[in-house]
PDB file of C-alpha atoms and ligand atoms in Angstrom:
ATOM      1  CA  MET A 194      17.916 -48.816  37.364  1.00 56.00           C
ATOM      2  CA  LYS A 195      17.260 -48.699  41.193  1.00 62.00           C
ATOM      3  CA  GLN A 196      15.246 -45.726  42.996  1.00 64.00           C
ATOM      4  CA  MET A 197      17.880 -43.711  44.743  1.00 62.00           C
ATOM      5  CA  LYS A 198      17.161 -42.862  48.521  1.00 67.00           C
ATOM      6  CA  LEU A 199      17.746 -39.704  49.941  1.00 62.00           C
ATOM      7  CA  THR A 200      17.947 -40.652  53.333  1.00 79.00           C
ATOM      8  CA  THR A 201      21.885 -39.928  53.793  1.00 85.00           C
ATOM      9  CA  PRO A 202      23.471 -36.481  52.837  1.00 89.00           C
ATOM     10  CA  LEU A 203      25.184 -36.715  49.516  1.00 91.00           C
ATOM     11  CA  PRO A 204      29.406 -37.306  50.053  1.00 94.00           C
ATOM     12  CA  PRO A 205      31.228 -33.988  49.286  1.00 95.00           C
ATOM     13  CA  GLU A 206      32.834 -35.738  46.545  1.00 96.00           C
ATOM     14  CA  VAL A 207      29.851 -36.320  44.803  1.00 95.00           C
ATOM     15  CA  LEU A 208      28.503 -32.834  45.416  1.00 95.00           C
ATOM     16  CA  GLU A 209      31.322 -31.348  43.868  1.00 96.00           C
ATOM     17  CA  ARG A 210      31.175 -33.725  40.934  1.00 96.00           C
ATOM     18  CA  ILE A 211      27.842 -32.334  40.486  1.00 95.00           C
ATOM     19  CA  ARG A 212      29.007 -29.019  40.698  1.00 96.00           C
ATOM     20  CA  ASN A 213      31.921 -29.803  37.777  1.00 96.00           C
ATOM     21  CA  GLY A 214      29.378 -31.174  35.448  1.00 94.00           C
ATOM     22  CA  ARG A 215      27.240 -28.274  35.924  1.00 94.00           C
ATOM     23  CA  LYS A 216      29.982 -25.963  34.963  1.00 95.00           C
ATOM     24  CA  ALA A 217      31.270 -27.830  32.113  1.00 94.00           C
ATOM     25  CA  VAL A 218      28.231 -27.417  30.064  1.00 94.00           C
ATOM     26  CA  GLU A 219      27.304 -24.205  31.322  1.00 94.00           C
ATOM     27  CA  GLY A 220      25.754 -22.060  28.449  1.00 93.00           C
ATOM     28  CA  GLU A 221      25.806 -25.324  25.999  1.00 93.00           C
ATOM     29  CA  GLU A 222      22.281 -26.095  24.812  1.00 92.00           C
ATOM     30  CA  ALA A 223      21.440 -29.723  25.541  1.00 91.00           C
ATOM     31  CA  ASN A 224      20.191 -32.175  22.670  1.00 90.00           C
ATOM     32  CA  ILE A 225      16.911 -33.639  24.069  1.00 91.00           C
ATOM     33  CA  ILE A 226      16.684 -37.839  23.771  1.00 91.00           C
ATOM     34  CA  ARG A 227      13.039 -38.864  23.492  1.00 93.00           C
ATOM     35  CA  CYS A 228      11.566 -42.657  23.647  1.00 94.00           C
ATOM     36  CA  PRO A 229      10.954 -43.606  20.142  1.00 92.00           C
ATOM     37  CA  LYS A 230       8.141 -45.284  20.967  1.00 94.00           C
ATOM     38  CA  CYS A 231       6.074 -42.681  22.857  1.00 97.00           C
ATOM     39  CA  ARG A 232       8.502 -39.686  22.394  1.00 95.00           C
ATOM     40  CA  HIS A 233       8.571 -38.841  26.503  1.00 96.00           C
ATOM     41  CA  VAL A 234      11.760 -37.082  27.217  1.00 94.00           C
ATOM     42  CA  LEU A 235      14.090 -39.224  28.711  1.00 92.00           C
ATOM     43  CA  MET A 236      17.145 -37.294  29.269  1.00 91.00           C
ATOM     44  CA  LYS A 237      19.777 -34.405  27.767  1.00 92.00           C
ATOM     45  CA  LYS A 238      23.109 -34.944  26.053  1.00 92.00           C
ATOM     46  CA  TYR A 239      25.503 -32.310  25.725  1.00 92.00           C
ATOM     47  CA  SER A 240      27.654 -31.895  22.537  1.00 88.00           C
ATOM     48  CA  ASP A 241      30.747 -33.905  24.059  1.00 90.00           C
ATOM     49  CA  ALA A 242      28.613 -37.256  25.014  1.00 91.00           C
ATOM     50  CA  LYS A 243      29.849 -40.067  23.037  1.00 90.00           C
ATOM     51  CA  GLY A 244      29.217 -43.908  23.373  1.00 93.00           C
ATOM     52  CA  HIS A 245      26.559 -46.323  23.846  1.00 94.00           C
ATOM     53  CA  ILE A 246      23.932 -46.174  26.766  1.00 93.00           C
ATOM     54  CA  ASP A 247      21.292 -48.298  27.814  1.00 95.00           C
ATOM     55  CA  CYS A 248      17.754 -46.368  28.217  1.00 93.00           C
ATOM     56  CA  LYS A 249      14.691 -47.379  29.701  1.00 95.00           C
ATOM     57  CA  CYS A 250      11.456 -45.294  29.228  1.00 96.00           C
ATOM     58  CA  THR A 251      10.165 -44.336  32.649  1.00 95.00           C
ATOM     59  CA  LYS A 252       6.815 -44.074  30.881  1.00 97.00           C
ATOM     60  CA  CYS A 253       6.069 -46.798  28.706  1.00 97.00           C
ATOM     61  CA  GLY A 254       8.980 -49.020  29.912  1.00 97.00           C
ATOM     62  CA  GLU A 255      10.386 -49.249  26.119  1.00 96.00           C
ATOM     63  CA  GLU A 256      14.164 -50.199  26.443  1.00 96.00           C
ATOM     64  CA  PHE A 257      16.569 -49.182  23.894  1.00 93.00           C
ATOM     65  CA  VAL A 258      20.351 -48.358  23.159  1.00 94.00           C
ATOM     66  CA  VAL A 259      21.283 -44.949  22.075  1.00 91.00           C
ATOM     67  CA  ASP A 260      24.159 -43.990  20.272  1.00 91.00           C
ATOM     68  CA  LEU A 261      25.244 -40.573  21.924  1.00 90.00           C
ATOM     69  CA  PHE A 262      27.113 -39.730  19.185  1.00 85.00           C
ATOM     70  CA  SER A 263      24.794 -39.895  16.398  1.00 81.00           C
ATOM     71  CA  TRP A 264      21.692 -39.239  18.393  1.00 72.00           C
ATOM     72  CA  ARG A 265      20.104 -36.189  16.277  1.00 64.00           C
ATOM     73  CA  ARG A 266      17.918 -33.861  17.952  1.00 51.00           C
ATOM     74  CA  ALA A 267      14.314 -34.958  17.951  1.00 47.00           C
ATOM     75  CA  ARG A 268      11.847 -33.522  15.730  1.00 43.00           C
TER      76      ARG A 268
HETATM   77 ZN1  LIG B 280       8.378 -44.401  26.091  1.00 70.10          ZN
END
């Protein structure tokens, strides 16, 4: 994943997408996805998230695939 540089302001359609996304999950509790190796918190998913995503741990560098549909809350 490339690091985003914030030298230019975000275009309005991107800002709106961010706003809409936040609104869509308002009041919903997110499930935390942790690195299976070092337990570092990588991201949070909401109940309507489905499909597979490629993850790379920002802490230990472990790469793995997350099945969003079946991934359960880490204990
Ligand atoms: Zn890790």
